[in-house]
Amino acid sequence: MRLFLEIARTGFSALCLHPVRSGVTICVVMSILVPYLAGVGLSHGLRDVGEDSLRFGSDLTVTGTRFGRAVPIPLSAVDAIRRLEGVIEVVPRIVGALALGKNREPAVLVGLPRGRLPKDVSWVQGQFSEFSTLNEFIVGTQLATRLSLEIGSIIPPFYRSAKGERLSKVVGVLSPEAPLWQANLMLTTLETASQVFDQPDQVTCLLVSCRPGYSDQIKTAILRMPALDSAQGTIRYRVASKHELASLLPSGWLHREGIFHLHFVLAFAAAILAVLVTSGAGLSERRREIGILKATGWQTDEILLRGVVESVLLCLVAASASIVVAFVWLKWLNGLWIASVFLSGVDAVPGFKIPFRLVPVPVLLAFVISAIVVLSGTLYPTWRAAIVPPRDAMR
Amino acid sequence: MNTTIPRWILVSVIGLTVTASAIVLSESRRNPVAAGQSREFQQMLGGLGIGPAVDLSRCTLAFDPRLGPVCDSHFGPISGGEFVCPYHACSVFVDSPAVKVLLPWSEVTTDATVP
């Protein structure tokens, strides 16, 4: 046992014998582990806020479809759905896309009944006024930054409506701490949203809250309701239940994470080759060192044990440093640049708090993978050098 | 063979490992303040956003599949047309199975609840 400990100790001191080689090996492993950990961390963060969206959202989301595409639904459907047994509340909502400013910045306009709009909540600075002749908006952080908007800013008419256009006023800015979908949000009343899109008496979806246990029954009842007639033709109902989505999303996320892992498996395979070059195949001094050890009486298994200890230490340092760097990058630098790689439409300097979570399983996986990379790149050349006669190894 | 271990290396390795472990322990749990704000936000808006998109300009599906069951960039009849949309080109975060339950004809043709 004492002999093994002494050999392990030499493995530790071997780290310092070739500092450049140790440094390069650590850098090779880190260059792959850091984006891997950042991507998985972002994925878990997004999963958390996505689950919140399902858990705390409405029980059913009712929209209209024509030719399989989403179309606005008449407000007259609200009363018909409200009469169904088990329905607690039906909230009409407008969600639409806009482009603002000379650079055509994309915005998501959300219109809700005035009673549902935020008042005195921590994630909004400012609030709607009771009586105003202007269109009032609360805007998301990224949109506010891109358009240089702040509370009190006046936006000239940016839409065409049959009722005429009005000036718009920014009455609030959302907090960067709110979920990422607030980034380009423009929150307003249902009437204002209806006027901006020039779609009177129509909404994009109805949010239905149900009594416990009634969700499936109400969904079936809505789908069996007669199709809606409009001037443009028949509109069919489409109902998304949060329970169905909640049961399906994990499999979707796992599927996509699997693809993500697969890409990194290829990167790790390339890293093994890089470590091979830096840790033995391209280092004649190391080969000579093994020859000297053999000449002084070391056995092949002892040399391999020394190599294993050295490799484990290298991967421990690389994995730990990767975790620290990924954490600093996501937390203190708020995913500077890397968030825009994984989340399309986000600026290089994100205008909101990036959601992330460093969970233990991917971190342990990162440690195991880095061990595989370093051991594969180190042990094979060590073994090759150890099995030849010392005279040849030292040459 | 020199077997002395420089003290600074030993301290650095242990320090780095302890720091990384502490980070994982603290960051594996959600920040309760952020979780509270997320809950309030979603309750107020009735659930908005699931996917990796932060606007509706390219793909409604990647923003929130509840808003629209079909991707605007989905050129299905063309081979590989599904992957024209950048969000479907094997993004980490997009989920495709969720779309299946949202399509209206899947509700009509099935006689049992989709599991």
PDB file of C-alpha atoms in Angstrom, chain A residues 10-283:
ATOM      1  CA  THR A  10       5.322  10.680  -8.114  1.00  0.00           C
ATOM      2  CA  GLY A  11       2.304  11.002 -10.410  1.00  0.00           C
ATOM      3  CA  PHE A  12       1.402  14.227  -8.627  1.00  0.00           C
ATOM      4  CA  SER A  13       4.917  15.640  -8.941  1.00  0.00           C
ATOM      5  CA  ALA A  14       4.993  14.551 -12.617  1.00  0.00           C
ATOM      6  CA  LEU A  15       2.487  17.355 -13.282  1.00  0.00           C
ATOM      7  CA  CYS A  16       5.264  19.870 -12.662  1.00  0.00           C
ATOM      8  CA  LEU A  17       7.873  18.089 -14.780  1.00  0.00           C
ATOM      9  CA  HIS A  18       6.226  19.243 -18.020  1.00  0.00           C
ATOM     10  CA  PRO A  19       4.259  22.376 -17.081  1.00  0.00           C
ATOM     11  CA  VAL A  20       3.628  23.385 -20.699  1.00  0.00           C
ATOM     12  CA  ARG A  21       2.279  19.957 -21.554  1.00  0.00           C
ATOM     13  CA  SER A  22       0.041  19.972 -18.442  1.00  0.00           C
ATOM     14  CA  GLY A  23      -1.200  23.459 -19.277  1.00  0.00           C
ATOM     15  CA  VAL A  24      -1.969  22.603 -22.892  1.00  0.00           C
ATOM     16  CA  THR A  25      -3.815  19.429 -21.877  1.00  0.00           C
ATOM     17  CA  ILE A  26      -5.929  21.358 -19.369  1.00  0.00           C
ATOM     18  CA  CYS A  27      -6.681  24.041 -21.990  1.00  0.00           C
ATOM     19  CA  VAL A  28      -7.709  21.429 -24.604  1.00  0.00           C
ATOM     20  CA  VAL A  29     -10.160  19.816 -22.182  1.00  0.00           C
ATOM     21  CA  MET A  30     -11.470  23.173 -20.964  1.00  0.00           C
ATOM     22  CA  SER A  31     -12.058  24.465 -24.493  1.00  0.00           C
ATOM     23  CA  ILE A  32     -14.636  21.709 -24.934  1.00  0.00           C
ATOM     24  CA  LEU A  33     -16.013  21.386 -21.411  1.00  0.00           C
ATOM     25  CA  VAL A  34     -16.792  25.090 -20.897  1.00  0.00           C
ATOM     26  CA  PRO A  35     -19.231  25.471 -23.854  1.00  0.00           C
ATOM     27  CA  TYR A  36     -20.666  22.047 -23.027  1.00  0.00           C
ATOM     28  CA  LEU A  37     -21.390  23.031 -19.417  1.00  0.00           C
ATOM     29  CA  ALA A  38     -22.681  26.445 -20.478  1.00  0.00           C
ATOM     30  CA  GLY A  39     -25.053  24.877 -23.031  1.00  0.00           C
ATOM     31  CA  VAL A  40     -26.366  22.272 -20.607  1.00  0.00           C
ATOM     32  CA  GLY A  41     -26.687  24.921 -17.872  1.00  0.00           C
ATOM     33  CA  LEU A  42     -28.703  27.175 -20.178  1.00  0.00           C
ATOM     34  CA  SER A  43     -30.829  24.215 -21.252  1.00  0.00           C
ATOM     35  CA  HIS A  44     -31.741  23.404 -17.641  1.00  0.00           C
ATOM     36  CA  GLY A  45     -32.427  27.070 -16.881  1.00  0.00           C
ATOM     37  CA  LEU A  46     -34.724  27.339 -19.872  1.00  0.00           C
ATOM     38  CA  ARG A  47     -36.459  24.130 -18.889  1.00  0.00           C
ATOM     39  CA  ASP A  48     -37.206  25.588 -15.450  1.00  0.00           C
ATOM     40  CA  VAL A  49     -38.809  28.755 -16.799  1.00  0.00           C
ATOM     41  CA  GLY A  50     -40.614  26.743 -19.509  1.00  0.00           C
ATOM     42  CA  GLU A  51     -42.087  24.493 -16.837  1.00  0.00           C
ATOM     43  CA  ASP A  52     -43.206  27.589 -14.927  1.00  0.00           C
ATOM     44  CA  SER A  53     -44.958  28.785 -18.064  1.00  0.00           C
ATOM     45  CA  LEU A  54     -46.901  25.538 -18.223  1.00  0.00           C
ATOM     46  CA  ARG A  55     -47.514  25.131 -14.492  1.00  0.00           C
ATOM     47  CA  PHE A  56     -48.734  28.657 -13.822  1.00  0.00           C
ATOM     48  CA  GLY A  57     -50.304  29.318 -17.229  1.00  0.00           C
ATOM     49  CA  SER A  58     -53.932  28.703 -18.084  1.00  0.00           C
ATOM     50  CA  ASP A  59     -55.326  25.173 -18.056  1.00  0.00           C
ATOM     51  CA  LEU A  60     -56.408  25.366 -21.691  1.00  0.00           C
ATOM     52  CA  THR A  61     -55.295  27.651 -24.504  1.00  0.00           C
ATOM     53  CA  VAL A  62     -57.960  27.948 -27.190  1.00  0.00           C
ATOM     54  CA  THR A  63     -57.045  29.312 -30.609  1.00  0.00           C
ATOM     55  CA  GLY A  64     -58.635  29.266 -34.036  1.00  0.00           C
ATOM     56  CA  THR A  65     -57.261  27.459 -37.079  1.00  0.00           C
ATOM     57  CA  ARG A  66     -57.858  27.603 -40.784  1.00  0.00           C
ATOM     58  CA  PHE A  67     -55.889  25.420 -43.209  1.00  0.00           C
ATOM     59  CA  GLY A  68     -54.032  24.146 -40.140  1.00  0.00           C
ATOM     60  CA  ARG A  69     -52.663  27.616 -39.419  1.00  0.00           C
ATOM     61  CA  ALA A  70     -53.451  29.765 -36.403  1.00  0.00           C
ATOM     62  CA  VAL A  71     -55.978  32.544 -37.077  1.00  0.00           C
ATOM     63  CA  PRO A  72     -57.721  35.078 -34.803  1.00  0.00           C
ATOM     64  CA  ILE A  73     -60.762  33.897 -32.931  1.00  0.00           C
ATOM     65  CA  PRO A  74     -63.918  36.081 -32.553  1.00  0.00           C
ATOM     66  CA  LEU A  75     -64.639  37.441 -29.082  1.00  0.00           C
ATOM     67  CA  SER A  76     -68.103  35.914 -29.342  1.00  0.00           C
ATOM     68  CA  ALA A  77     -66.523  32.539 -28.526  1.00  0.00           C
ATOM     69  CA  VAL A  78     -65.810  33.758 -24.978  1.00  0.00           C
ATOM     70  CA  ASP A  79     -69.418  33.524 -23.865  1.00  0.00           C
ATOM     71  CA  ALA A  80     -69.951  30.134 -25.486  1.00  0.00           C
ATOM     72  CA  ILE A  81     -66.950  28.667 -23.652  1.00  0.00           C
ATOM     73  CA  ARG A  82     -67.783  30.410 -20.382  1.00  0.00           C
ATOM     74  CA  ARG A  83     -71.127  28.579 -20.295  1.00  0.00           C
ATOM     75  CA  LEU A  84     -69.458  25.152 -20.277  1.00  0.00           C
ATOM     76  CA  GLU A  85     -69.602  23.249 -17.000  1.00  0.00           C
ATOM     77  CA  GLY A  86     -66.395  23.476 -14.962  1.00  0.00           C
ATOM     78  CA  VAL A  87     -65.087  26.658 -16.536  1.00  0.00           C
ATOM     79  CA  ILE A  88     -63.884  29.193 -13.945  1.00  0.00           C
ATOM     80  CA  GLU A  89     -62.636  31.969 -16.164  1.00  0.00           C
ATOM     81  CA  VAL A  90     -62.075  32.757 -19.845  1.00  0.00           C
ATOM     82  CA  VAL A  91     -59.523  35.500 -20.532  1.00  0.00           C
ATOM     83  CA  PRO A  92     -59.134  36.815 -24.078  1.00  0.00           C
ATOM     84  CA  ARG A  93     -55.553  37.590 -25.060  1.00  0.00           C
ATOM     85  CA  ILE A  94     -53.879  39.059 -28.119  1.00  0.00           C
ATOM     86  CA  VAL A  95     -50.326  37.999 -28.956  1.00  0.00           C
ATOM     87  CA  GLY A  96     -48.910  39.388 -32.187  1.00  0.00           C
ATOM     88  CA  ALA A  97     -45.667  40.234 -33.915  1.00  0.00           C
ATOM     89  CA  LEU A  98     -44.558  43.785 -34.704  1.00  0.00           C
ATOM     90  CA  ALA A  99     -41.457  45.442 -36.096  1.00  0.00           C
ATOM     91  CA  LEU A 100     -40.453  48.814 -34.690  1.00  0.00           C
ATOM     92  CA  GLY A 101     -37.845  51.461 -35.435  1.00  0.00           C
ATOM     93  CA  LYS A 102     -35.636  52.069 -38.416  1.00  0.00           C
ATOM     94  CA  ASN A 103     -33.911  48.721 -37.863  1.00  0.00           C
ATOM     95  CA  ARG A 104     -37.256  46.904 -37.739  1.00  0.00           C
ATOM     96  CA  GLU A 105     -36.662  45.491 -34.276  1.00  0.00           C
ATOM     97  CA  PRO A 106     -38.985  42.540 -33.640  1.00  0.00           C
ATOM     98  CA  ALA A 107     -41.467  42.969 -30.808  1.00  0.00           C
ATOM     99  CA  VAL A 108     -44.124  40.730 -29.289  1.00  0.00           C
ATOM    100  CA  LEU A 109     -47.273  42.716 -28.526  1.00  0.00           C
ATOM    101  CA  VAL A 110     -49.443  41.186 -25.807  1.00  0.00           C
ATOM    102  CA  GLY A 111     -52.859  42.627 -25.041  1.00  0.00           C
ATOM    103  CA  LEU A 112     -54.765  41.635 -21.903  1.00  0.00           C
ATOM    104  CA  PRO A 113     -57.973  42.902 -20.259  1.00  0.00           C
ATOM    105  CA  ARG A 114     -57.166  45.923 -18.079  1.00  0.00           C
ATOM    106  CA  GLY A 115     -57.941  44.024 -14.872  1.00  0.00           C
ATOM    107  CA  ARG A 116     -55.199  41.459 -15.625  1.00  0.00           C
ATOM    108  CA  LEU A 117     -52.430  43.983 -16.158  1.00  0.00           C
ATOM    109  CA  PRO A 118     -49.656  44.242 -13.562  1.00  0.00           C
ATOM    110  CA  LYS A 119     -49.987  46.587 -10.603  1.00  0.00           C
ATOM    111  CA  ASP A 120     -47.286  46.935  -7.964  1.00  0.00           C
ATOM    112  CA  VAL A 121     -45.285  43.866  -8.912  1.00  0.00           C
ATOM    113  CA  SER A 122     -41.557  43.596  -8.418  1.00  0.00           C
ATOM    114  CA  TRP A 123     -40.756  42.736 -12.039  1.00  0.00           C
ATOM    115  CA  VAL A 124     -42.231  45.910 -13.541  1.00  0.00           C
ATOM    116  CA  GLN A 125     -41.054  49.481 -13.080  1.00  0.00           C
ATOM    117  CA  GLY A 126     -44.023  51.814 -13.652  1.00  0.00           C
ATOM    118  CA  GLN A 127     -47.681  51.047 -14.259  1.00  0.00           C
ATOM    119  CA  PHE A 128     -50.657  51.868 -16.457  1.00  0.00           C
ATOM    120  CA  SER A 129     -52.643  55.005 -15.709  1.00  0.00           C
ATOM    121  CA  GLU A 130     -56.387  54.831 -15.190  1.00  0.00           C
ATOM    122  CA  PHE A 131     -57.351  57.405 -17.785  1.00  0.00           C
ATOM    123  CA  SER A 132     -55.117  58.231 -20.718  1.00  0.00           C
ATOM    124  CA  THR A 133     -55.842  59.196 -24.283  1.00  0.00           C
ATOM    125  CA  LEU A 134     -52.489  57.788 -25.415  1.00  0.00           C
ATOM    126  CA  ASN A 135     -51.724  54.160 -26.120  1.00  0.00           C
ATOM    127  CA  GLU A 136     -49.792  52.894 -23.104  1.00  0.00           C
ATOM    128  CA  PHE A 137     -47.163  50.158 -23.158  1.00  0.00           C
ATOM    129  CA  ILE A 138     -44.897  48.363 -20.746  1.00  0.00           C
ATOM    130  CA  VAL A 139     -41.846  47.226 -22.718  1.00  0.00           C
ATOM    131  CA  GLY A 140     -39.277  44.461 -22.296  1.00  0.00           C
ATOM    132  CA  THR A 141     -35.663  45.164 -21.415  1.00  0.00           C
ATOM    133  CA  GLN A 142     -34.029  44.157 -24.704  1.00  0.00           C
ATOM    134  CA  LEU A 143     -36.543  46.145 -26.756  1.00  0.00           C
ATOM    135  CA  ALA A 144     -36.108  49.159 -24.485  1.00  0.00           C
ATOM    136  CA  THR A 145     -32.332  48.999 -24.948  1.00  0.00           C
ATOM    137  CA  ARG A 146     -32.512  48.551 -28.722  1.00  0.00           C
ATOM    138  CA  LEU A 147     -34.980  51.425 -29.186  1.00  0.00           C
ATOM    139  CA  SER A 148     -33.553  53.598 -26.391  1.00  0.00           C
ATOM    140  CA  LEU A 149     -36.910  53.647 -24.618  1.00  0.00           C
ATOM    141  CA  GLU A 150     -37.480  54.558 -20.996  1.00  0.00           C
ATOM    142  CA  ILE A 151     -40.479  55.389 -18.840  1.00  0.00           C
ATOM    143  CA  GLY A 152     -42.176  58.442 -20.310  1.00  0.00           C
ATOM    144  CA  SER A 153     -40.831  57.968 -23.854  1.00  0.00           C
ATOM    145  CA  ILE A 154     -43.315  58.821 -26.581  1.00  0.00           C
ATOM    146  CA  ILE A 155     -43.471  56.536 -29.612  1.00  0.00           C
ATOM    147  CA  PRO A 156     -44.836  58.112 -32.816  1.00  0.00           C
ATOM    148  CA  PRO A 157     -47.607  56.175 -34.607  1.00  0.00           C
ATOM    149  CA  PHE A 158     -46.156  52.919 -35.888  1.00  0.00           C
ATOM    150  CA  TYR A 159     -49.337  51.242 -37.144  1.00  0.00           C
ATOM    151  CA  ARG A 160     -52.278  51.873 -39.471  1.00  0.00           C
ATOM    152  CA  SER A 161     -55.783  51.485 -38.139  1.00  0.00           C
ATOM    153  CA  ALA A 162     -59.259  52.213 -39.480  1.00  0.00           C
ATOM    154  CA  LYS A 163     -59.931  54.145 -36.251  1.00  0.00           C
ATOM    155  CA  GLY A 164     -56.885  56.328 -36.786  1.00  0.00           C
ATOM    156  CA  GLU A 165     -53.435  56.316 -35.243  1.00  0.00           C
ATOM    157  CA  ARG A 166     -52.390  57.671 -31.878  1.00  0.00           C
ATOM    158  CA  LEU A 167     -49.177  58.442 -30.084  1.00  0.00           C
ATOM    159  CA  SER A 168     -47.962  55.759 -27.732  1.00  0.00           C
ATOM    160  CA  LYS A 169     -46.315  56.209 -24.364  1.00  0.00           C
ATOM    161  CA  VAL A 170     -43.980  53.903 -22.485  1.00  0.00           C
ATOM    162  CA  VAL A 171     -45.371  53.702 -18.946  1.00  0.00           C
ATOM    163  CA  GLY A 172     -43.176  50.912 -17.661  1.00  0.00           C
ATOM    164  CA  VAL A 173     -40.159  48.725 -18.282  1.00  0.00           C
ATOM    165  CA  LEU A 174     -40.011  45.071 -17.309  1.00  0.00           C
ATOM    166  CA  SER A 175     -37.304  43.864 -14.955  1.00  0.00           C
ATOM    167  CA  PRO A 176     -34.332  41.949 -16.413  1.00  0.00           C
ATOM    168  CA  GLU A 177     -35.030  39.333 -13.729  1.00  0.00           C
ATOM    169  CA  ALA A 178     -38.353  38.354 -15.350  1.00  0.00           C
ATOM    170  CA  PRO A 179     -38.341  35.300 -17.706  1.00  0.00           C
ATOM    171  CA  LEU A 180     -36.537  35.677 -21.028  1.00  0.00           C
ATOM    172  CA  TRP A 181     -39.756  35.992 -23.060  1.00  0.00           C
ATOM    173  CA  GLN A 182     -40.152  39.507 -21.664  1.00  0.00           C
ATOM    174  CA  ALA A 183     -37.104  40.626 -23.703  1.00  0.00           C
ATOM    175  CA  ASN A 184     -39.061  41.978 -26.691  1.00  0.00           C
ATOM    176  CA  LEU A 185     -42.462  42.204 -25.035  1.00  0.00           C
ATOM    177  CA  MET A 186     -44.870  45.136 -25.383  1.00  0.00           C
ATOM    178  CA  LEU A 187     -47.601  44.726 -22.818  1.00  0.00           C
ATOM    179  CA  THR A 188     -50.799  46.715 -23.205  1.00  0.00           C
ATOM    180  CA  THR A 189     -54.573  46.575 -22.842  1.00  0.00           C
ATOM    181  CA  LEU A 190     -56.725  44.388 -25.050  1.00  0.00           C
ATOM    182  CA  GLU A 191     -58.338  47.468 -26.631  1.00  0.00           C
ATOM    183  CA  THR A 192     -55.003  49.028 -27.549  1.00  0.00           C
ATOM    184  CA  ALA A 193     -53.662  45.770 -28.988  1.00  0.00           C
ATOM    185  CA  SER A 194     -56.870  45.345 -30.987  1.00  0.00           C
ATOM    186  CA  GLN A 195     -56.465  48.868 -32.350  1.00  0.00           C
ATOM    187  CA  VAL A 196     -52.771  48.427 -33.196  1.00  0.00           C
ATOM    188  CA  PHE A 197     -53.493  45.306 -35.234  1.00  0.00           C
ATOM    189  CA  ASP A 198     -56.754  46.778 -36.558  1.00  0.00           C
ATOM    190  CA  GLN A 199     -58.646  43.608 -35.681  1.00  0.00           C
ATOM    191  CA  PRO A 200     -61.748  44.691 -33.761  1.00  0.00           C
ATOM    192  CA  ASP A 201     -63.592  42.042 -31.737  1.00  0.00           C
ATOM    193  CA  GLN A 202     -60.962  39.412 -32.423  1.00  0.00           C
ATOM    194  CA  VAL A 203     -58.248  37.909 -30.243  1.00  0.00           C
ATOM    195  CA  THR A 204     -55.489  35.413 -30.905  1.00  0.00           C
ATOM    196  CA  CYS A 205     -56.278  33.087 -28.023  1.00  0.00           C
ATOM    197  CA  LEU A 206     -58.587  32.443 -25.108  1.00  0.00           C
ATOM    198  CA  LEU A 207     -57.079  31.382 -21.800  1.00  0.00           C
ATOM    199  CA  VAL A 208     -59.431  28.999 -20.014  1.00  0.00           C
ATOM    200  CA  SER A 209     -59.142  28.197 -16.306  1.00  0.00           C
ATOM    201  CA  CYS A 210     -60.969  25.062 -15.232  1.00  0.00           C
ATOM    202  CA  ARG A 211     -62.054  23.519 -11.993  1.00  0.00           C
ATOM    203  CA  PRO A 212     -59.810  20.595 -10.940  1.00  0.00           C
ATOM    204  CA  GLY A 213     -60.608  17.450 -12.929  1.00  0.00           C
ATOM    205  CA  TYR A 214     -62.635  19.238 -15.611  1.00  0.00           C
ATOM    206  CA  SER A 215     -59.814  20.046 -18.027  1.00  0.00           C
ATOM    207  CA  ASP A 216     -60.190  17.060 -20.381  1.00  0.00           C
ATOM    208  CA  GLN A 217     -63.984  17.262 -20.344  1.00  0.00           C
ATOM    209  CA  ILE A 218     -63.952  20.957 -21.242  1.00  0.00           C
ATOM    210  CA  LYS A 219     -61.374  20.400 -23.950  1.00  0.00           C
ATOM    211  CA  THR A 220     -63.543  17.741 -25.558  1.00  0.00           C
ATOM    212  CA  ALA A 221     -66.618  19.970 -25.263  1.00  0.00           C
ATOM    213  CA  ILE A 222     -64.826  22.883 -26.972  1.00  0.00           C
ATOM    214  CA  LEU A 223     -63.627  20.666 -29.831  1.00  0.00           C
ATOM    215  CA  ARG A 224     -67.189  19.424 -30.321  1.00  0.00           C
ATOM    216  CA  MET A 225     -68.616  22.923 -30.451  1.00  0.00           C
ATOM    217  CA  PRO A 226     -69.767  24.065 -33.893  1.00  0.00           C
ATOM    218  CA  ALA A 227     -67.084  25.784 -35.935  1.00  0.00           C
ATOM    219  CA  LEU A 228     -67.135  29.570 -35.881  1.00  0.00           C
ATOM    220  CA  ASP A 229     -68.356  31.415 -38.931  1.00  0.00           C
ATOM    221  CA  SER A 230     -66.550  34.564 -39.936  1.00  0.00           C
ATOM    222  CA  ALA A 231     -66.520  36.774 -43.001  1.00  0.00           C
ATOM    223  CA  GLN A 232     -63.402  34.936 -44.195  1.00  0.00           C
ATOM    224  CA  GLY A 233     -64.828  31.438 -43.713  1.00  0.00           C
ATOM    225  CA  THR A 234     -65.093  28.771 -41.056  1.00  0.00           C
ATOM    226  CA  ILE A 235     -62.728  28.810 -38.102  1.00  0.00           C
ATOM    227  CA  ARG A 236     -62.101  25.606 -36.193  1.00  0.00           C
ATOM    228  CA  TYR A 237     -61.110  25.434 -32.548  1.00  0.00           C
ATOM    229  CA  ARG A 238     -57.714  24.229 -31.429  1.00  0.00           C
ATOM    230  CA  VAL A 239     -57.169  23.488 -27.765  1.00  0.00           C
ATOM    231  CA  ALA A 240     -53.820  22.987 -26.058  1.00  0.00           C
ATOM    232  CA  SER A 241     -54.038  21.479 -22.603  1.00  0.00           C
ATOM    233  CA  LYS A 242     -51.216  22.152 -20.182  1.00  0.00           C
ATOM    234  CA  HIS A 243     -51.276  18.570 -18.892  1.00  0.00           C
ATOM    235  CA  GLU A 244     -50.591  17.177 -22.360  1.00  0.00           C
ATOM    236  CA  LEU A 245     -47.789  19.623 -22.982  1.00  0.00           C
ATOM    237  CA  ALA A 246     -46.332  18.968 -19.542  1.00  0.00           C
ATOM    238  CA  SER A 247     -46.211  15.231 -20.265  1.00  0.00           C
ATOM    239  CA  LEU A 248     -44.604  15.703 -23.664  1.00  0.00           C
ATOM    240  CA  LEU A 249     -42.072  18.451 -23.068  1.00  0.00           C
ATOM    241  CA  PRO A 250     -39.591  16.385 -21.039  1.00  0.00           C
ATOM    242  CA  SER A 251     -39.252  13.862 -23.865  1.00  0.00           C
ATOM    243  CA  GLY A 252     -38.738  16.693 -26.332  1.00  0.00           C
ATOM    244  CA  TRP A 253     -36.078  18.289 -24.189  1.00  0.00           C
ATOM    245  CA  LEU A 254     -34.329  14.958 -23.621  1.00  0.00           C
ATOM    246  CA  HIS A 255     -34.377  14.271 -27.361  1.00  0.00           C
ATOM    247  CA  ARG A 256     -32.771  17.610 -28.153  1.00  0.00           C
ATOM    248  CA  GLU A 257     -30.285  17.318 -25.315  1.00  0.00           C
ATOM    249  CA  GLY A 258     -29.318  13.947 -26.748  1.00  0.00           C
ATOM    250  CA  ILE A 259     -28.497  15.619 -30.062  1.00  0.00           C
ATOM    251  CA  PHE A 260     -26.524  18.274 -28.191  1.00  0.00           C
ATOM    252  CA  HIS A 261     -24.539  15.596 -26.337  1.00  0.00           C
ATOM    253  CA  LEU A 262     -23.912  13.798 -29.616  1.00  0.00           C
ATOM    254  CA  HIS A 263     -22.272  16.893 -31.082  1.00  0.00           C
ATOM    255  CA  PHE A 264     -20.012  17.144 -28.086  1.00  0.00           C
ATOM    256  CA  VAL A 265     -19.096  13.469 -28.263  1.00  0.00           C
ATOM    257  CA  LEU A 266     -17.546  14.299 -31.652  1.00  0.00           C
ATOM    258  CA  ALA A 267     -15.720  17.245 -30.095  1.00  0.00           C
ATOM    259  CA  PHE A 268     -14.434  15.032 -27.284  1.00  0.00           C
ATOM    260  CA  ALA A 269     -13.192  12.486 -29.840  1.00  0.00           C
ATOM    261  CA  ALA A 270     -11.192  15.273 -31.482  1.00  0.00           C
ATOM    262  CA  ALA A 271      -9.875  16.289 -28.056  1.00  0.00           C
ATOM    263  CA  ILE A 272      -8.488  12.788 -27.460  1.00  0.00           C
ATOM    264  CA  LEU A 273      -6.301  13.204 -30.547  1.00  0.00           C
ATOM    265  CA  ALA A 274      -5.157  16.621 -29.333  1.00  0.00           C
ATOM    266  CA  VAL A 275      -4.242  15.229 -25.919  1.00  0.00           C
ATOM    267  CA  LEU A 276      -2.451  12.306 -27.608  1.00  0.00           C
ATOM    268  CA  VAL A 277      -0.208  14.786 -29.387  1.00  0.00           C
ATOM    269  CA  THR A 278       0.463  16.917 -26.322  1.00  0.00           C
ATOM    270  CA  SER A 279       0.962  14.124 -23.820  1.00  0.00           C
ATOM    271  CA  GLY A 280       3.288  11.551 -25.236  1.00  0.00           C
ATOM    272  CA  ALA A 281       3.121  10.845 -28.932  1.00  0.00           C
ATOM    273  CA  GLY A 282       4.755  14.180 -29.656  1.00  0.00           C
ATOM    274  CA  LEU A 283       6.915  14.491 -26.542  1.00  0.00           C
TER     275      LEU A 283
END
